[in-house]
Backbone as XML, in Angstrom:
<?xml version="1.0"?>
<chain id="A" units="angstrom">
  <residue number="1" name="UNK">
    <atom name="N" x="96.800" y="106.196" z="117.888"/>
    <atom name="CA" x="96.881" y="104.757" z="118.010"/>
    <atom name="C" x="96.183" y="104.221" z="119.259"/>
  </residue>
  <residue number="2" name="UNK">
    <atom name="N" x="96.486" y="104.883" z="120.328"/>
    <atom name="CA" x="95.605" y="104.294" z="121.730"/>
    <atom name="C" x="94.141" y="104.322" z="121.383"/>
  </residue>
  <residue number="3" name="UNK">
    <atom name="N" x="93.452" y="104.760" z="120.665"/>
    <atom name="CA" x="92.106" y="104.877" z="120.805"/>
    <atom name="C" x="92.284" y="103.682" z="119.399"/>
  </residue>
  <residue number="4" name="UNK">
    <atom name="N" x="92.589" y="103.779" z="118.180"/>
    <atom name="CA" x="92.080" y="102.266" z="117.557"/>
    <atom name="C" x="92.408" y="100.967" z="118.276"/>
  </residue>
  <residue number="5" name="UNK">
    <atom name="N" x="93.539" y="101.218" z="119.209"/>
    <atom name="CA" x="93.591" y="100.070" z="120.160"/>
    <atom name="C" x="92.583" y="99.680" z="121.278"/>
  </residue>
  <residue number="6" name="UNK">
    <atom name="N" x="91.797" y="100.965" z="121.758"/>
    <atom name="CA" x="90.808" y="100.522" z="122.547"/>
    <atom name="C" x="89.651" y="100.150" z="121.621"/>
  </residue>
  <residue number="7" name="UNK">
    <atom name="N" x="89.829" y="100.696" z="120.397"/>
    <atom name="CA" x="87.966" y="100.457" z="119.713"/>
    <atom name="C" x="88.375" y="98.537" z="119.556"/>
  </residue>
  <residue number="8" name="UNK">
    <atom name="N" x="89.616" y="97.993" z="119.032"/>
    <atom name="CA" x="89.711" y="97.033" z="119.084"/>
    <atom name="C" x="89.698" y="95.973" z="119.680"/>
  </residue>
  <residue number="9" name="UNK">
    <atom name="N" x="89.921" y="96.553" z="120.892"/>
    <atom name="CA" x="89.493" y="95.558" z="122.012"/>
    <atom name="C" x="88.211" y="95.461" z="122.677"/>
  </residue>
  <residue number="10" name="UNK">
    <atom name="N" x="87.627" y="96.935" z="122.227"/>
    <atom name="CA" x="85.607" y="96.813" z="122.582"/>
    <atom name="C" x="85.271" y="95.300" z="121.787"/>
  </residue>
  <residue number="11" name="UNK">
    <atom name="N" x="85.736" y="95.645" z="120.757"/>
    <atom name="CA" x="85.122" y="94.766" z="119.788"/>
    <atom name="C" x="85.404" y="93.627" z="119.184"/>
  </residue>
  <residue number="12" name="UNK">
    <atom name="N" x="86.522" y="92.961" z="120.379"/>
    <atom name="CA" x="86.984" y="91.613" z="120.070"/>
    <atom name="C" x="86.583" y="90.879" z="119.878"/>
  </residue>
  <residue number="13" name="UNK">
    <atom name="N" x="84.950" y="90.657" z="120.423"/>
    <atom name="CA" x="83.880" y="89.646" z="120.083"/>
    <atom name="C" x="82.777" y="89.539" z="119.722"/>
  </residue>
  <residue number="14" name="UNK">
    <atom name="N" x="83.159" y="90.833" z="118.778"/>
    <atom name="CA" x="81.840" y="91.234" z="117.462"/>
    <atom name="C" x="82.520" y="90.848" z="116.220"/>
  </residue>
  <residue number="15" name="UNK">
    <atom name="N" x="81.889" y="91.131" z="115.416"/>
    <atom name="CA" x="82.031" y="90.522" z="113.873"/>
    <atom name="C" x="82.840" y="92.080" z="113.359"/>
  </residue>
  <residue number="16" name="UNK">
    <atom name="N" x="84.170" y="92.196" z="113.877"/>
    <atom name="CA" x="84.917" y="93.610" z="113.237"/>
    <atom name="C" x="86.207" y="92.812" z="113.140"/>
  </residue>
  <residue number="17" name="UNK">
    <atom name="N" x="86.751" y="94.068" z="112.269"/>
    <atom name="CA" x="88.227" y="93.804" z="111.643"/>
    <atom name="C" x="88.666" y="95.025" z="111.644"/>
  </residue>
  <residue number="18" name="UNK">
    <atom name="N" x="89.748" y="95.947" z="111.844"/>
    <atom name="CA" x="90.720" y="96.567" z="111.847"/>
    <atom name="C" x="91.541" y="96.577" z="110.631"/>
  </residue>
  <residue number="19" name="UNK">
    <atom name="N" x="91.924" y="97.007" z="109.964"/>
    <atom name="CA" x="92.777" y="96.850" z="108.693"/>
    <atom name="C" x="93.851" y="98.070" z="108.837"/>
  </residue>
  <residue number="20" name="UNK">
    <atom name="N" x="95.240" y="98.315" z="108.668"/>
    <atom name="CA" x="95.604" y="99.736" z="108.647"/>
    <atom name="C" x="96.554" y="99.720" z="107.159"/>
  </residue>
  <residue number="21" name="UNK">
    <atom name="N" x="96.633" y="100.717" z="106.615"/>
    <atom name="CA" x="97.788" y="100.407" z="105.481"/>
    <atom name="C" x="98.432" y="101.749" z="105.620"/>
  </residue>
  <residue number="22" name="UNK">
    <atom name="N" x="99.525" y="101.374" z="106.092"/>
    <atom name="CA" x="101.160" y="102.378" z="105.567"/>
    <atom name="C" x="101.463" y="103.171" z="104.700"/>
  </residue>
  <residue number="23" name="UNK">
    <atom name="N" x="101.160" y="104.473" z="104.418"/>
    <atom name="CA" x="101.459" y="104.638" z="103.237"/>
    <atom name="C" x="102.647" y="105.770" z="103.067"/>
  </residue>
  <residue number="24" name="UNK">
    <atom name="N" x="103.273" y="106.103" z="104.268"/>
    <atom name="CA" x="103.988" y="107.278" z="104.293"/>
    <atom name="C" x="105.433" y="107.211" z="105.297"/>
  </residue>
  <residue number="25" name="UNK">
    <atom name="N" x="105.147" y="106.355" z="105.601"/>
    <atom name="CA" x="106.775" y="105.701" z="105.980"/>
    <atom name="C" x="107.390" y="105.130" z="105.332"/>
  </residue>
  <residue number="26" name="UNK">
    <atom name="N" x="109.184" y="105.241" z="105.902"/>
    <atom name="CA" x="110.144" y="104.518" z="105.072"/>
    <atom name="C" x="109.298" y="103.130" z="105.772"/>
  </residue>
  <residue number="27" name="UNK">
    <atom name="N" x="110.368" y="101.591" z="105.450"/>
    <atom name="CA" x="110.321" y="100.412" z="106.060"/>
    <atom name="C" x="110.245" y="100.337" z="107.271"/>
  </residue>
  <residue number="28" name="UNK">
    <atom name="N" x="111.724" y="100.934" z="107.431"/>
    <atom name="CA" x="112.464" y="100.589" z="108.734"/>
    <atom name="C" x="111.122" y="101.226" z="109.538"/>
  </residue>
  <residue number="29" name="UNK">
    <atom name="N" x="110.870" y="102.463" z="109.531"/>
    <atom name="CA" x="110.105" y="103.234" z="110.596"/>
    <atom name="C" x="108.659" y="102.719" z="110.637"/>
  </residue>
  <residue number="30" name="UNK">
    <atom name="N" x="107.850" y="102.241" z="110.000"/>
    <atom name="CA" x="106.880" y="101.827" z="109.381"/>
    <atom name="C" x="107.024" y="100.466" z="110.403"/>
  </residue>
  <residue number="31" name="UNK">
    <atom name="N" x="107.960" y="99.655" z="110.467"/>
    <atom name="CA" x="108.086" y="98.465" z="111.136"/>
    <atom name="C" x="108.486" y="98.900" z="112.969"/>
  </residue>
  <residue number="32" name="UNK">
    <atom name="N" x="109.016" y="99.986" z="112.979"/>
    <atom name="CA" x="109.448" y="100.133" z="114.496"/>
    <atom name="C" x="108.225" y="100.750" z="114.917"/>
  </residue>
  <residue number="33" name="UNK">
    <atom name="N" x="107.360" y="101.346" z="113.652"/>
    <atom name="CA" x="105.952" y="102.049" z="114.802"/>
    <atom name="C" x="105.384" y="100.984" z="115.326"/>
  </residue>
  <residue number="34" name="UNK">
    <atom name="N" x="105.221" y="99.574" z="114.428"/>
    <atom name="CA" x="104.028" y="98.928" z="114.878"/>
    <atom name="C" x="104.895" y="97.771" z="115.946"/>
  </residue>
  <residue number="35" name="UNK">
    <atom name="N" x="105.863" y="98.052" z="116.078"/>
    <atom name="CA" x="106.729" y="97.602" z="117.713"/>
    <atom name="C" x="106.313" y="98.966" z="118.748"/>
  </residue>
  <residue number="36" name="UNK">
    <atom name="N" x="106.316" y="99.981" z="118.476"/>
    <atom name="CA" x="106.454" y="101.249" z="119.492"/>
    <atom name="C" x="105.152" y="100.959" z="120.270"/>
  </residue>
  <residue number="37" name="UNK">
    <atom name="N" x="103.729" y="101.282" z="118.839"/>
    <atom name="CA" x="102.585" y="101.036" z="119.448"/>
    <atom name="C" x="101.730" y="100.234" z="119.895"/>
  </residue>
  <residue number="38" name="UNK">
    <atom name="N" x="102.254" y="98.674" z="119.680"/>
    <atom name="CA" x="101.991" y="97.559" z="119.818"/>
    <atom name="C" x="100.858" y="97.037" z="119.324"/>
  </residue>
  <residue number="39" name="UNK">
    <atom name="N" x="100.747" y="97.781" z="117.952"/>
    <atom name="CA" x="99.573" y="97.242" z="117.030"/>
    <atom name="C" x="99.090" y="95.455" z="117.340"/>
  </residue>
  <residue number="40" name="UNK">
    <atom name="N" x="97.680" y="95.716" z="117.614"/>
    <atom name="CA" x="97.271" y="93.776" z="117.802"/>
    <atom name="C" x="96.352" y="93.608" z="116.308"/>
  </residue>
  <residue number="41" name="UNK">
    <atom name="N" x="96.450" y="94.751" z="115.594"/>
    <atom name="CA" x="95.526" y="94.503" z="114.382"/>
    <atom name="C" x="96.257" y="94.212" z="112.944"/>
  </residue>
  <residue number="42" name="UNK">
    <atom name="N" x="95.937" y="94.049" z="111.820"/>
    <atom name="CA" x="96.548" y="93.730" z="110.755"/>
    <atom name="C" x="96.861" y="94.845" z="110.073"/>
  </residue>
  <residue number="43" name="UNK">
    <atom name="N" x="98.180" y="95.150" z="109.810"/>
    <atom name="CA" x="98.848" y="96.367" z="109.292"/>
    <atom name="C" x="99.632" y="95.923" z="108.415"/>
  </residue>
  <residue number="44" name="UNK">
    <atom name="N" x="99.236" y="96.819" z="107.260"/>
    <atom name="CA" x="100.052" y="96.427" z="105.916"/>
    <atom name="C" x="101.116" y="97.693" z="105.821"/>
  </residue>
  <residue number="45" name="UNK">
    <atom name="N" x="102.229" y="97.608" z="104.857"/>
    <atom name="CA" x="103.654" y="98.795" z="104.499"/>
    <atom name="C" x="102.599" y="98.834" z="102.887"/>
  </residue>
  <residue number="46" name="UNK">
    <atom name="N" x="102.598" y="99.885" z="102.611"/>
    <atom name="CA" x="102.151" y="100.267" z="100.984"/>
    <atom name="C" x="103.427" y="100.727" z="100.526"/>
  </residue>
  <residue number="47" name="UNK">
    <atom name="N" x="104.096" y="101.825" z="101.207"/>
    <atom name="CA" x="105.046" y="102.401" z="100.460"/>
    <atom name="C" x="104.971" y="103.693" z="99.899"/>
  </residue>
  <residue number="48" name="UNK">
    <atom name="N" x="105.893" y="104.750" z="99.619"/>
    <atom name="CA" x="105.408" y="106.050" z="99.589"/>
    <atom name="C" x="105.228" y="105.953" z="97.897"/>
  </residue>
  <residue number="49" name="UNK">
    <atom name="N" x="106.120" y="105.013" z="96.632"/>
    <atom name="CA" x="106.162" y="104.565" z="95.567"/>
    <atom name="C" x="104.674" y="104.507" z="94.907"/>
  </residue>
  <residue number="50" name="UNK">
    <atom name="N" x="104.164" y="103.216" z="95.119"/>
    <atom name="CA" x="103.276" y="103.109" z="94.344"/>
    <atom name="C" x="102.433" y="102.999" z="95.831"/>
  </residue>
  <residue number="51" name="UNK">
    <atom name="N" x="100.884" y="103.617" z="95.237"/>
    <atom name="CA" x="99.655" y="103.337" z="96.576"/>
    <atom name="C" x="98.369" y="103.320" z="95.785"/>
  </residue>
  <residue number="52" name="UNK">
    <atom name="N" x="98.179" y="101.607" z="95.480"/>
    <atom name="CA" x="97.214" y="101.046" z="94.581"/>
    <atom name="C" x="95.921" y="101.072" z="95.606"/>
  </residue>
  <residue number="53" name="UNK">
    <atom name="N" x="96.276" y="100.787" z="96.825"/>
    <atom name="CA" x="95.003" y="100.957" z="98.061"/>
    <atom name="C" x="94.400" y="102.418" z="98.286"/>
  </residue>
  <residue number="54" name="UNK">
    <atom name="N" x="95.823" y="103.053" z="98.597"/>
    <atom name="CA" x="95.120" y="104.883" z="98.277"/>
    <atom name="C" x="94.770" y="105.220" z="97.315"/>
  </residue>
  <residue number="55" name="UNK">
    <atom name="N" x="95.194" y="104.903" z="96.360"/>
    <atom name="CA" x="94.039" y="105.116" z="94.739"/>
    <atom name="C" x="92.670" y="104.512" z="94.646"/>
  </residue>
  <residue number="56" name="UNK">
    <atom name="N" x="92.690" y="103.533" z="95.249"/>
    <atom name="CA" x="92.024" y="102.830" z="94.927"/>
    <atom name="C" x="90.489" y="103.610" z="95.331"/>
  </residue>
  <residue number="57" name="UNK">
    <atom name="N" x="91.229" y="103.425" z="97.030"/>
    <atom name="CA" x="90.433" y="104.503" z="98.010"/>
    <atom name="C" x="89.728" y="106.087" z="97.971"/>
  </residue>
  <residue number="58" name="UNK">
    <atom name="N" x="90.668" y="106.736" z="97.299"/>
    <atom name="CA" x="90.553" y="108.384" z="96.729"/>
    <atom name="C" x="91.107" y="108.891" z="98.134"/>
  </residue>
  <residue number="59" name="UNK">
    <atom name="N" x="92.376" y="108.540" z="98.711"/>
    <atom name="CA" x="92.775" y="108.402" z="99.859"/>
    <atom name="C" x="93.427" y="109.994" z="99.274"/>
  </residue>
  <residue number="60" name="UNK">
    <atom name="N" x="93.079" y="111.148" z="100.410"/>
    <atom name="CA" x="93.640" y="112.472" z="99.484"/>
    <atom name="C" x="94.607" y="113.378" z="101.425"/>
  </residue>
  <residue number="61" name="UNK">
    <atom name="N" x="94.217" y="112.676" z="101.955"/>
    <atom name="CA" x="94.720" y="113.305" z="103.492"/>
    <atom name="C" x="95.145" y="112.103" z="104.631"/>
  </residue>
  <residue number="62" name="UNK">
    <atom name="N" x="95.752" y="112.552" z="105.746"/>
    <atom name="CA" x="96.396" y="111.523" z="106.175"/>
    <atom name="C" x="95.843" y="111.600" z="107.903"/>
  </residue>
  <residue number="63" name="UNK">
    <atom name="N" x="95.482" y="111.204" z="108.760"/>
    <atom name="CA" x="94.885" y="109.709" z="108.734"/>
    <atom name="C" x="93.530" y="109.495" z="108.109"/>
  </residue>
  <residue number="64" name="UNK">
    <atom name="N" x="93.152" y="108.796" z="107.016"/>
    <atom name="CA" x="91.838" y="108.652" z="106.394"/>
    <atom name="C" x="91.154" y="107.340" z="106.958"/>
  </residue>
  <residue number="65" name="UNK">
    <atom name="N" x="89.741" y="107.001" z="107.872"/>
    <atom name="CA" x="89.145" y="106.396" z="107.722"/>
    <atom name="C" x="88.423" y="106.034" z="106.879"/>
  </residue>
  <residue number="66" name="UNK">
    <atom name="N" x="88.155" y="104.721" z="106.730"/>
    <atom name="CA" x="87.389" y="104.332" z="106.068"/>
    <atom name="C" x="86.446" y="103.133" z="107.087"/>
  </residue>
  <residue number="67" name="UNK">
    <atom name="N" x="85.054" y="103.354" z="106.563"/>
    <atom name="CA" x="84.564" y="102.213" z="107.804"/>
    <atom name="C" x="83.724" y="101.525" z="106.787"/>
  </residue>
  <residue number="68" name="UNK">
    <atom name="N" x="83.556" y="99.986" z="106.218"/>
    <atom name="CA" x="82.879" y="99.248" z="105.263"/>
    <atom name="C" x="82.089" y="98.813" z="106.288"/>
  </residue>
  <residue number="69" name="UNK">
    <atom name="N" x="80.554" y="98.328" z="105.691"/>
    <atom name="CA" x="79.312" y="97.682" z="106.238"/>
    <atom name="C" x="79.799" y="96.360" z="105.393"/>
  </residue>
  <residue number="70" name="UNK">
    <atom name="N" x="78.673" y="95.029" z="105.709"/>
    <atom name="CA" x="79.232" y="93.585" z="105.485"/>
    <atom name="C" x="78.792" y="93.601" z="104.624"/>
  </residue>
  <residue number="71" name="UNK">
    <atom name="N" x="78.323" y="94.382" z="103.600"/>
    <atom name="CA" x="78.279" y="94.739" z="102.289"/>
    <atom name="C" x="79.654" y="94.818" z="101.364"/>
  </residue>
  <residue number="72" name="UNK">
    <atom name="N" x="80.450" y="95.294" z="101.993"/>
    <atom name="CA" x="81.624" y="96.142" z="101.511"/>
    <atom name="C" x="81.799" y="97.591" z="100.989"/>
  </residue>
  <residue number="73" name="UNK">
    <atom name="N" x="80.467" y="98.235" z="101.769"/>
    <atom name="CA" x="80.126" y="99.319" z="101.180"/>
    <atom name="C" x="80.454" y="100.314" z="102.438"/>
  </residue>
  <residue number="74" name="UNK">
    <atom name="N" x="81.060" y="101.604" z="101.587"/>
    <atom name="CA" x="81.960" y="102.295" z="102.954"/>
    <atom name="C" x="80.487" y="103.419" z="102.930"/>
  </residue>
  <residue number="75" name="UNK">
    <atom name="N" x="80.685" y="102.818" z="104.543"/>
    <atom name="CA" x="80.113" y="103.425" z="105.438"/>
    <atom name="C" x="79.946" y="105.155" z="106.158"/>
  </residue>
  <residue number="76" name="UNK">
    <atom name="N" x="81.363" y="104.996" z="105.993"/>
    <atom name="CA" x="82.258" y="106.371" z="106.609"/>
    <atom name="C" x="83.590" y="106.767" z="106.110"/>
  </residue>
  <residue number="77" name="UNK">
    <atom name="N" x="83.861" y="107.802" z="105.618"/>
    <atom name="CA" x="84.861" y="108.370" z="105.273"/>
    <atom name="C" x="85.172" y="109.468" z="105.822"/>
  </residue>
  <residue number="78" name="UNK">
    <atom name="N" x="86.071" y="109.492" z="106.735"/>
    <atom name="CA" x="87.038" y="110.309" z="107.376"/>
    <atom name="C" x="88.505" y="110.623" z="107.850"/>
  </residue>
  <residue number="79" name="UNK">
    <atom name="N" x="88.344" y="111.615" z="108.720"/>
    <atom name="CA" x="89.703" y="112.088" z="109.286"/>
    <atom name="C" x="90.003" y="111.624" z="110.974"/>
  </residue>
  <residue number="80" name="UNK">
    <atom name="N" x="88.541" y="111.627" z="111.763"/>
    <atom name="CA" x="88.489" y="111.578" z="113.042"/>
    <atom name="C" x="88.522" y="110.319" z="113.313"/>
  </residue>
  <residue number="81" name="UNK">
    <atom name="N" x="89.346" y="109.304" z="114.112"/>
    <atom name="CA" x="89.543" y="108.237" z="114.562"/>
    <atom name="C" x="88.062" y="108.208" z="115.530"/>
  </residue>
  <residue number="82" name="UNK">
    <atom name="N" x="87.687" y="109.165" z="116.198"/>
    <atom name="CA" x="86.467" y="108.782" z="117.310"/>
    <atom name="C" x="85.377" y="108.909" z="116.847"/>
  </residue>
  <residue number="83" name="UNK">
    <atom name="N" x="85.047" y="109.465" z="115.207"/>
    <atom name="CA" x="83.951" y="109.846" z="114.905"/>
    <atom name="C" x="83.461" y="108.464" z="114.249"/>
  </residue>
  <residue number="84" name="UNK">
    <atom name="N" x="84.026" y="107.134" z="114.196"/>
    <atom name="CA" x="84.177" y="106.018" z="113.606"/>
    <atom name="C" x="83.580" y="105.505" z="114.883"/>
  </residue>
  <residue number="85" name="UNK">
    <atom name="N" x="83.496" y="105.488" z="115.660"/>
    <atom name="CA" x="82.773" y="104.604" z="117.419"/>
    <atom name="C" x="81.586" y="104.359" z="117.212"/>
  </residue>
  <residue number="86" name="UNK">
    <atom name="N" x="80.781" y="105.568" z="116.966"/>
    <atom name="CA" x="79.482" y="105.503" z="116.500"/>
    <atom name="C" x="78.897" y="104.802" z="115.499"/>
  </residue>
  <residue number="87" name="UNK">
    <atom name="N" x="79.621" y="105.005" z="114.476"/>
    <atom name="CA" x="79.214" y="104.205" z="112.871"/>
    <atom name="C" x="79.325" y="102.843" z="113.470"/>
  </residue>
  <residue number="88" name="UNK">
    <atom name="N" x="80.529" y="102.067" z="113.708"/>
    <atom name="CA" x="80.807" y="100.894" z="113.651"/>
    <atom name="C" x="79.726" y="100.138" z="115.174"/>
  </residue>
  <residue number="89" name="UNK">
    <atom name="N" x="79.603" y="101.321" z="115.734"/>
    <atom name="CA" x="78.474" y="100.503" z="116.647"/>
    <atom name="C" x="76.917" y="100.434" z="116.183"/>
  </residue>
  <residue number="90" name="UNK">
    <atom name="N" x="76.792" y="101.385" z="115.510"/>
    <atom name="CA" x="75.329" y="101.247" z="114.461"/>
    <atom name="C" x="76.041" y="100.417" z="113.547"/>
  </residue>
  <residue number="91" name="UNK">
    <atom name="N" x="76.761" y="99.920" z="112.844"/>
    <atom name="CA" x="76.886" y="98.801" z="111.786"/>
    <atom name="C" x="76.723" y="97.268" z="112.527"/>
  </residue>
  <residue number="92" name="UNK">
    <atom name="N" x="77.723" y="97.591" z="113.958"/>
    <atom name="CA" x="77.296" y="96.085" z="114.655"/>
    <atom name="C" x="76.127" y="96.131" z="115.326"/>
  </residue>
  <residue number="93" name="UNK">
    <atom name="N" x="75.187" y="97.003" z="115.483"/>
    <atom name="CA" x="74.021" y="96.211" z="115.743"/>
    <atom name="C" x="73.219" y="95.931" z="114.800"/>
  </residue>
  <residue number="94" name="UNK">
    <atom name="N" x="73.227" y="96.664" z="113.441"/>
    <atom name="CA" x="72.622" y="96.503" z="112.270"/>
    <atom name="C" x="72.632" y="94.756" z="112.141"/>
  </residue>
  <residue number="95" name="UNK">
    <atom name="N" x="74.063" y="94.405" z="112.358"/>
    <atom name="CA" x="74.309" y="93.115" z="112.035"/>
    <atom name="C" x="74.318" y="92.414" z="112.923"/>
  </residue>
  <residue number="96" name="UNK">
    <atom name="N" x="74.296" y="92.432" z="114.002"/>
    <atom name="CA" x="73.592" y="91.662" z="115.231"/>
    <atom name="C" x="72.040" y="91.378" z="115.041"/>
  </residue>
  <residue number="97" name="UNK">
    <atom name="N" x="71.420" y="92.230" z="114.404"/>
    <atom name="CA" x="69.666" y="92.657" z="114.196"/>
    <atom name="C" x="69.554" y="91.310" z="112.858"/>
  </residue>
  <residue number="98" name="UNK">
    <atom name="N" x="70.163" y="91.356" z="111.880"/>
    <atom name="CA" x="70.447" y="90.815" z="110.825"/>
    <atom name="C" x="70.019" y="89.478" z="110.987"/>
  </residue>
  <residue number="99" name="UNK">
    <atom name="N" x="71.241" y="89.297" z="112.044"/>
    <atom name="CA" x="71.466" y="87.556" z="112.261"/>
    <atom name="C" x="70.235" y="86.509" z="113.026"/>
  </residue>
  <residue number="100" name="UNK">
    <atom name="N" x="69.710" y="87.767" z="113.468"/>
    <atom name="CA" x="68.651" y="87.164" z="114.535"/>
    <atom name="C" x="67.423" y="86.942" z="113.663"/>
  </residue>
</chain>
């Protein structure tokens, strides 16, 4: 968690979003992590029941990145939270390059 919290704050004033979804906690715990770790990003509860996002995803291991270009086209699929720094900084300059 400390390191998606720092990539999030690199990138407070680039064109990024953070998304996390829950899929393996009860409620209760699921709600006290994102008090523990002081998530500032948007975190959804899926539920261990049904996981229409991990299907959706081919979500098969746990923590799975996913990194989308402003395409909506995933970029990166992984396991390593730091191996995502790189991509998303070649995607924001891609799209910094874009705009200009």
């Amino acid at each position: 968690m400390p390191h998606l919290k720092t990539l999030v704050e690199r990138h407070e004033n680039d064109p990024f979003a953070l998304i996390g979804i829950n899929t393996g906690d009860e409620p209760d715990a699921y709600h006290e992590g994102v008090k523990e770790f002081g998530l500032t990003w948007l975190s959804a509860f899926q539920g261990q029941a049904m996981t229409p996002i991990s299907d959706l995803y081919k979500v098969r291991g746990y923590p799975t990145y996913l990194v989308l270009d402003t395409d909506g086209t995933i970029a990166y699929r992984g396991h390593s939270g730091t191996e995502i720094d790189a991509v998303v900084a070649d995607l924001l300059a891609k799209a910094k390059a874009k705009d200009k």
